[in-house]
Structure formats: C-alpha cells, structure tokens
CSV table of C-alpha atoms in Angstrom, one decimal:
chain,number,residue,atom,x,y,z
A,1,UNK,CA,-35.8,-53.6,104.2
A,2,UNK,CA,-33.6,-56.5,104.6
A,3,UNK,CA,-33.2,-58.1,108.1
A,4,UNK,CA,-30.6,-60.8,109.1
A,5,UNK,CA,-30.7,-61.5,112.5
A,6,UNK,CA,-28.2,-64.0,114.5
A,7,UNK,CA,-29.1,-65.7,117.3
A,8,UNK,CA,-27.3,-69.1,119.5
A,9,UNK,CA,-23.6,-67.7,119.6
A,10,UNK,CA,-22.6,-69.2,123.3
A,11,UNK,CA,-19.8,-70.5,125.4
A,12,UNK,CA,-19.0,-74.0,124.7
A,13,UNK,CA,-16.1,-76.4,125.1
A,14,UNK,CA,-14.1,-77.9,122.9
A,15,UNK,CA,-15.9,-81.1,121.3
A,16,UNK,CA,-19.4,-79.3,122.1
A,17,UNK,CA,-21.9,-78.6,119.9
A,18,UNK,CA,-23.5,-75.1,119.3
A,19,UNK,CA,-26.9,-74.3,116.4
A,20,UNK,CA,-26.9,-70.9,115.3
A,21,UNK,CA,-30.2,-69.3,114.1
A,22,UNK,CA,-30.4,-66.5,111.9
A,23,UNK,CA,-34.1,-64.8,111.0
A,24,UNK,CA,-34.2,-63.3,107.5
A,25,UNK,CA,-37.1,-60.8,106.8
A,26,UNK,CA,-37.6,-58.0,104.0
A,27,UNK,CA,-37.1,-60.5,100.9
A,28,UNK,CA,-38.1,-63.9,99.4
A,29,UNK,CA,-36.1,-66.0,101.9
A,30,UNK,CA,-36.7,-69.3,99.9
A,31,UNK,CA,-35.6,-68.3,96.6
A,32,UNK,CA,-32.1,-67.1,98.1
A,33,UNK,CA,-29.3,-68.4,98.1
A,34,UNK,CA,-27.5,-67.9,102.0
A,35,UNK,CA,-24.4,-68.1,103.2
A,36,UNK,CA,-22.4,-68.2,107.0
A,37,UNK,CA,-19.1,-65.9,107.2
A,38,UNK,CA,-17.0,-65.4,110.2
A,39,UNK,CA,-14.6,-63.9,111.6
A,40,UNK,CA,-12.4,-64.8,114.5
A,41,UNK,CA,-11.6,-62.3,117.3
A,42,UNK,CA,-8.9,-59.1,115.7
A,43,UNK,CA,-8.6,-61.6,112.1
A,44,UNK,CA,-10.3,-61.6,108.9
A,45,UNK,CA,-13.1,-62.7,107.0
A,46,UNK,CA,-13.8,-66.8,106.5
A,47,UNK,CA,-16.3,-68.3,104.8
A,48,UNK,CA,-18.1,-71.1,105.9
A,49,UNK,CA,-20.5,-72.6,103.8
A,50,UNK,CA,-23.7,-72.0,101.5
A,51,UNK,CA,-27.1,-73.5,100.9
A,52,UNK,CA,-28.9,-73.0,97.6
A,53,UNK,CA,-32.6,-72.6,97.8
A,54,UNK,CA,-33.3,-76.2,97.1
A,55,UNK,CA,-31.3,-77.3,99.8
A,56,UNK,CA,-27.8,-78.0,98.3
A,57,UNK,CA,-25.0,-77.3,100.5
A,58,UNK,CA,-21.3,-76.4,100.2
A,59,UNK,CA,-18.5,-76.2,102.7
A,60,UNK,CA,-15.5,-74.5,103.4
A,61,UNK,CA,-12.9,-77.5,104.2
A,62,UNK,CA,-12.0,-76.7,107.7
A,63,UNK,CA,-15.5,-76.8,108.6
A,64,UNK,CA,-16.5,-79.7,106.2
A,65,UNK,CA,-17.9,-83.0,108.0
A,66,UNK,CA,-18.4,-80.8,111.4
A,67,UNK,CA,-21.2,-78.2,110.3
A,68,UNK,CA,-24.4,-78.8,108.8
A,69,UNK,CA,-26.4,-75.8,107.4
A,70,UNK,CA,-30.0,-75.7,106.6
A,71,UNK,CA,-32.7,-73.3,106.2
A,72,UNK,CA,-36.6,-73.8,107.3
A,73,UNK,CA,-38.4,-71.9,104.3
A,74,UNK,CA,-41.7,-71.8,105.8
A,75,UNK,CA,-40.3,-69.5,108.8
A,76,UNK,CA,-37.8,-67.7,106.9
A,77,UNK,CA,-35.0,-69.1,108.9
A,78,UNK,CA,-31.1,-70.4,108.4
A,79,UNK,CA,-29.7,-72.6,110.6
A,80,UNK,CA,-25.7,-73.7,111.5
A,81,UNK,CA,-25.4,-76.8,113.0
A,82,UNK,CA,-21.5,-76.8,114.6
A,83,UNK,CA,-20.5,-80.4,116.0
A,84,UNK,CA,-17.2,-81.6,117.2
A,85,UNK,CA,-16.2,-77.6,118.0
A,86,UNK,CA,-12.4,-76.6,118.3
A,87,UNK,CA,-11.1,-73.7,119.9
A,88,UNK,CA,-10.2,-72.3,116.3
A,89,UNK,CA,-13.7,-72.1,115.8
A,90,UNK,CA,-13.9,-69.0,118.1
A,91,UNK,CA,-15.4,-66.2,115.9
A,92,UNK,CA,-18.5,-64.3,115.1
A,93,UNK,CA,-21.0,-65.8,112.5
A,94,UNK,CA,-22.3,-63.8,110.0
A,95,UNK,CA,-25.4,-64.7,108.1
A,96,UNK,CA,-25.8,-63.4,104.4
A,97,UNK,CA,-27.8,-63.6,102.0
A,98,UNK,CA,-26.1,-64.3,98.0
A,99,UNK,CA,-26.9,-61.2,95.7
A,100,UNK,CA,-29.1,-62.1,92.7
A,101,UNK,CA,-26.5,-60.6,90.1
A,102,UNK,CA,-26.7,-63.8,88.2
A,103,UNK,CA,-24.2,-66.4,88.5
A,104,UNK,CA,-22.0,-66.2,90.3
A,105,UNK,CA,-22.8,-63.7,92.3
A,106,UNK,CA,-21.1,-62.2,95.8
A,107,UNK,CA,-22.7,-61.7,99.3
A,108,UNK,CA,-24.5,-58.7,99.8
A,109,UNK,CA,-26.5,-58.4,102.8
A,110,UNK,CA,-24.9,-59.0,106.4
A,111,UNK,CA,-26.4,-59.4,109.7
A,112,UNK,CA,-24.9,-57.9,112.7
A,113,UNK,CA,-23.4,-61.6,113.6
A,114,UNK,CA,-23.5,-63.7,116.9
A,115,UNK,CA,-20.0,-64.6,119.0
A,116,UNK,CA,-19.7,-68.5,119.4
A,117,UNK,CA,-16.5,-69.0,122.0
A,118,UNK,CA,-15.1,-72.6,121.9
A,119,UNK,CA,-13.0,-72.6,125.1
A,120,UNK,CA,-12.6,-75.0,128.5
B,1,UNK,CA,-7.7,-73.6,95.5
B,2,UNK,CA,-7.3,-70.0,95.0
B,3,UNK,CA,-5.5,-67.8,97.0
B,4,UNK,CA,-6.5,-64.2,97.3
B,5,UNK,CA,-3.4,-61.7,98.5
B,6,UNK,CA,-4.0,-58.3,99.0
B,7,UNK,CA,-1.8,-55.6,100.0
B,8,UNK,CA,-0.8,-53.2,101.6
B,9,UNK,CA,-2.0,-55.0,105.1
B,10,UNK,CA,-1.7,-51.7,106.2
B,11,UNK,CA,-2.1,-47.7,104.8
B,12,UNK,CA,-1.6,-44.7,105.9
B,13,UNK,CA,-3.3,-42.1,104.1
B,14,UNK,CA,-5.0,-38.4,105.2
B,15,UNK,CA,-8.1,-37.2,103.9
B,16,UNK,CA,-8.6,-35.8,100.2
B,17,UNK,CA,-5.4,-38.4,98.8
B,18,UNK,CA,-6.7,-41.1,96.3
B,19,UNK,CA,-5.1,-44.4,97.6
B,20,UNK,CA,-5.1,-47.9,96.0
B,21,UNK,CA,-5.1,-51.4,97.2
B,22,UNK,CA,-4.3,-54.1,95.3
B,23,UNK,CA,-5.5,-57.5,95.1
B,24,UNK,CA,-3.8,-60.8,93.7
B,25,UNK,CA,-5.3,-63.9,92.5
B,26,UNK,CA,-3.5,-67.2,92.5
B,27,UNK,CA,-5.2,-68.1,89.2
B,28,UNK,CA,-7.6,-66.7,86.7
B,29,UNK,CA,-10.4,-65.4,88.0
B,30,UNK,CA,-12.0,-63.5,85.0
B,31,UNK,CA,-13.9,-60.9,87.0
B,32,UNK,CA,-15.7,-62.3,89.7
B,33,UNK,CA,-14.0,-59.8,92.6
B,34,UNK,CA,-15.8,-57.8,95.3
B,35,UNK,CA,-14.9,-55.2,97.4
B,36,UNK,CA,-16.3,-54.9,100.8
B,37,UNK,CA,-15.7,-52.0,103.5
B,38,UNK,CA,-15.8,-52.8,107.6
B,39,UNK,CA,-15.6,-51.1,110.3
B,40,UNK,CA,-14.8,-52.3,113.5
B,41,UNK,CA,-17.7,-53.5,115.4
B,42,UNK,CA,-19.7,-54.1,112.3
B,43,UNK,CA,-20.9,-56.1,109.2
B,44,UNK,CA,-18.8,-55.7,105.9
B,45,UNK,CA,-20.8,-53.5,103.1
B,46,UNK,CA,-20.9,-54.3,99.3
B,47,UNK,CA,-18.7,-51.7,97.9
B,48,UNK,CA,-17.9,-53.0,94.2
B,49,UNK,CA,-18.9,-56.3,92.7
B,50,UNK,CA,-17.9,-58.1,89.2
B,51,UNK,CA,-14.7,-55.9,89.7
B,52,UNK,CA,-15.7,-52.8,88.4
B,53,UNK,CA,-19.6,-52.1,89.0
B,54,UNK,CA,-20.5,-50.1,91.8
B,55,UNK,CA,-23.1,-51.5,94.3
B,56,UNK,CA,-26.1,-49.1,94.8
B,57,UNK,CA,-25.6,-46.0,96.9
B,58,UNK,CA,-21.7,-46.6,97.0
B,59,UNK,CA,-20.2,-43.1,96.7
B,60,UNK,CA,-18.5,-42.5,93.2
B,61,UNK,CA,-15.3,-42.0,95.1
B,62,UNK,CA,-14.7,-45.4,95.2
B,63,UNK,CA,-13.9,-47.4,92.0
B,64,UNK,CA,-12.5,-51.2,91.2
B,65,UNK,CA,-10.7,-52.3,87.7
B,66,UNK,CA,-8.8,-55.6,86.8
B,67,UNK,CA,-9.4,-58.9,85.6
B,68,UNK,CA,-7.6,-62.1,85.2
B,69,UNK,CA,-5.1,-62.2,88.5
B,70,UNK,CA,-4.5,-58.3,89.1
B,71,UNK,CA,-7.5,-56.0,90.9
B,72,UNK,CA,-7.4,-52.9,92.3
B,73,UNK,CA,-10.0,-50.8,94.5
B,74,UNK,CA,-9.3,-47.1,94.4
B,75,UNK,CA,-10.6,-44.5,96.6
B,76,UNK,CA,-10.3,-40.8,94.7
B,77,UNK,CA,-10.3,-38.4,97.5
B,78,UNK,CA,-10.4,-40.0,101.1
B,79,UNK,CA,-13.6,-38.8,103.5
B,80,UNK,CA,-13.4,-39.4,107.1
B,81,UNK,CA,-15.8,-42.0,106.9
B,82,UNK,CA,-13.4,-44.4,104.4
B,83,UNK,CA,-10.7,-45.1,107.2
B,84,UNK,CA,-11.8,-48.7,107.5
B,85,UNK,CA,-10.9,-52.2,106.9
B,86,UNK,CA,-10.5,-53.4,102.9
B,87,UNK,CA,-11.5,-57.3,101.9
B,88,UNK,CA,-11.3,-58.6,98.6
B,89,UNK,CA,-13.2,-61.9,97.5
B,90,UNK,CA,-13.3,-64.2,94.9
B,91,UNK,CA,-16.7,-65.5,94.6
B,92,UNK,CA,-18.3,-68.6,92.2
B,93,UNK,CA,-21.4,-70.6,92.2
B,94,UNK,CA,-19.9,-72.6,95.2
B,95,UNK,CA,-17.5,-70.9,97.1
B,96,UNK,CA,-16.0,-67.8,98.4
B,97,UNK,CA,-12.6,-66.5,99.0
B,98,UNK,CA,-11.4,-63.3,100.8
B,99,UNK,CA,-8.3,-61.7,101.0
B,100,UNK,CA,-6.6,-61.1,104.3
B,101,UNK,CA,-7.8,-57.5,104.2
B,102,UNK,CA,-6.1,-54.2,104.2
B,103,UNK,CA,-6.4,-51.5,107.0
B,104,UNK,CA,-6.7,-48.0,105.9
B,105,UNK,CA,-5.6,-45.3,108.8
B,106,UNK,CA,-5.4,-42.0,109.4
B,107,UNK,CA,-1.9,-40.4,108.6
C-alpha cells in the first residue's frame, strides 16, 4: 500500500524559512517521479513543483527561486525547502507521487498534507 | 501558460440526477486532463485520467470525454458520497495546472 506522509508544516514569519518532509513507503520511491501541491486555507489546488527520479526539478513560477525540492532515495524521502516565505504561502502541502501512465502522466497518490502558516 | 476554467463554481444537484461539469482549456491540450474528487478535510482522489479512462476502483458512474480545449466529467446518477469538490488539471512532463474547482451540493 502506498504511504505519503507530511511532516515540518509550522508557524513562521514572513521571510522565514520552513523544510517540509514527506516519507513515501509501499513503492519504488527512486524511480518516481514526486510532486508538492497545495492548497491555501477555503481555495484551490496549486502546484508547486516536481523532481524527476534523477534529480531534475521544475517549478511553479510563484514559488521559483524561493523553494528547493529534493528527495533522499536511500531513505525514501522528499524534501521542500521554502526560503524567503510570504504570507501567501499559507497553505497545506501535499506530497504526491506522478502516476507511471507514460508520459505525461497526472498525480495519483496524495498524502494527507502538513499546514505551513506564514504569519507575524 | 495555460489556463484551466471550469464551471459551474458551484452545483446544486439531489441524488440519482446525472450532472456535468465542464472544463476549458486556454489552448490545445490534446488529452492530457484529469479529474480529481475532494472532500473537505482530505486529499484529492484520481477519478479519470487521459480524459476519458477511468482510474482503478472509480465507480462507473463517473465518466470524462473531450479533447482539444473542451472536457467534461459526468456523474450518471449522483450517490451521497459524490457531493464533493471537482478539479480539473492539465498535466505534461513538467508541469501541472488545475482548474479553480467546482463544488457539487446537495439540492
């Protein structure tokens, strides 16, 4: 069974910094593509960025130059490095794992997300 | 970039009527369109990928057509368990796109 599960969501002020964790279990973690998704408080989906097993990344553009994302394939784990925070970064972050469809394929598996609050 | 516009934003519907939402893209995107259902408090869920195949252990009820710039997701005969939140998204190789999302609600 697939597990994603979202850990690091906090309270932190604008200009902060904040590192999500998310441990994946249940599947070959490094020869998946994963994504982050979020959603801010009563407002729709976002997505954030990706990282290709291999390492490349993409960004969303209101994220780009503030968040690095990586993934440690010898503990199974994706990471989201958020620097320079803003208050409209206020959501819960959803890690998810690409579906293996081909190419392209959408996001199939969710975790159960983690609430980062950007607020003084 | 493209823009993903769904509507209604909101439906009112009552169990056993088939309802439709719609889903417009601001450019051709052959058929790379998902579905996803959420309810409040949780996750999305993988209802229809590639625009018209149904993920695994999706109910039947619920079916997707379109390509190009016009999608639809279309739900046959409401269950309880449907009245939920609607996304849309375009997907490639390096991005994604959702639509704003469509709530369905009980009439």
């Amino acid at each position: 069974e697939v597990q994603l599960v979202e850990s690091g969501g906090d309270l932190v002020k604008p200009g902060g910094s904040l590192r999500l964790s998310c441990a994946a279990s249940g599947f070959s973690f490094s020869g998946v593509w994963m994504d982050w998704v979020r959603q801010a408080p009563g407002r729709g989906l976002e997505w954030v960025g990706r990282i290709r097993n291999g390492g490349t990344t993409e960004y969303a553009a209101p994220v780009k130059d503030r968040f690095i994302i990586s993934r440690d394939d010898l503990r199974n784990t994706l990471f989201l490095q958020m620097n320079s925070l803003k208050p409209e970064d206020t959501a819960v972050y959803y890690c998810t794992t690409v579906a293996s469809y081909g190419f392209p394929s959408p996001i199939d598996y969710w975790g159960q997300g983690t609430l980062a609050t950007v607020s003084s | 970039d493209i823009q993903m516009t769904q509507s209604p934003s909101i439906l009112s519907a009552s169990v056993g009527d088939r309802v439709t939402i719609t889903c417009r893209a601001s450019q051709n995107i052959n058929t790379w369109l998902a579905w996803y259902q959420q309810k409040p408090g949780k996750a999305p869920k993988l209802l229809i990928y590639k625009a018209s195949t149904l993920e695994s252990g999706v109910p039947s009820r619920f079916s997707g057509s379109g390509s190009g710039t016009e999608f639809t997701l279309t739900i046959s005969s409401l269950q309880p368990d449907d009245f939920a939140t609607y996304y849309c998204q375009h997907y490639t190789t390096s991005s994604i796109t959702f639509g704003q999302g469509t709530r369905l609600e009980i009439k």
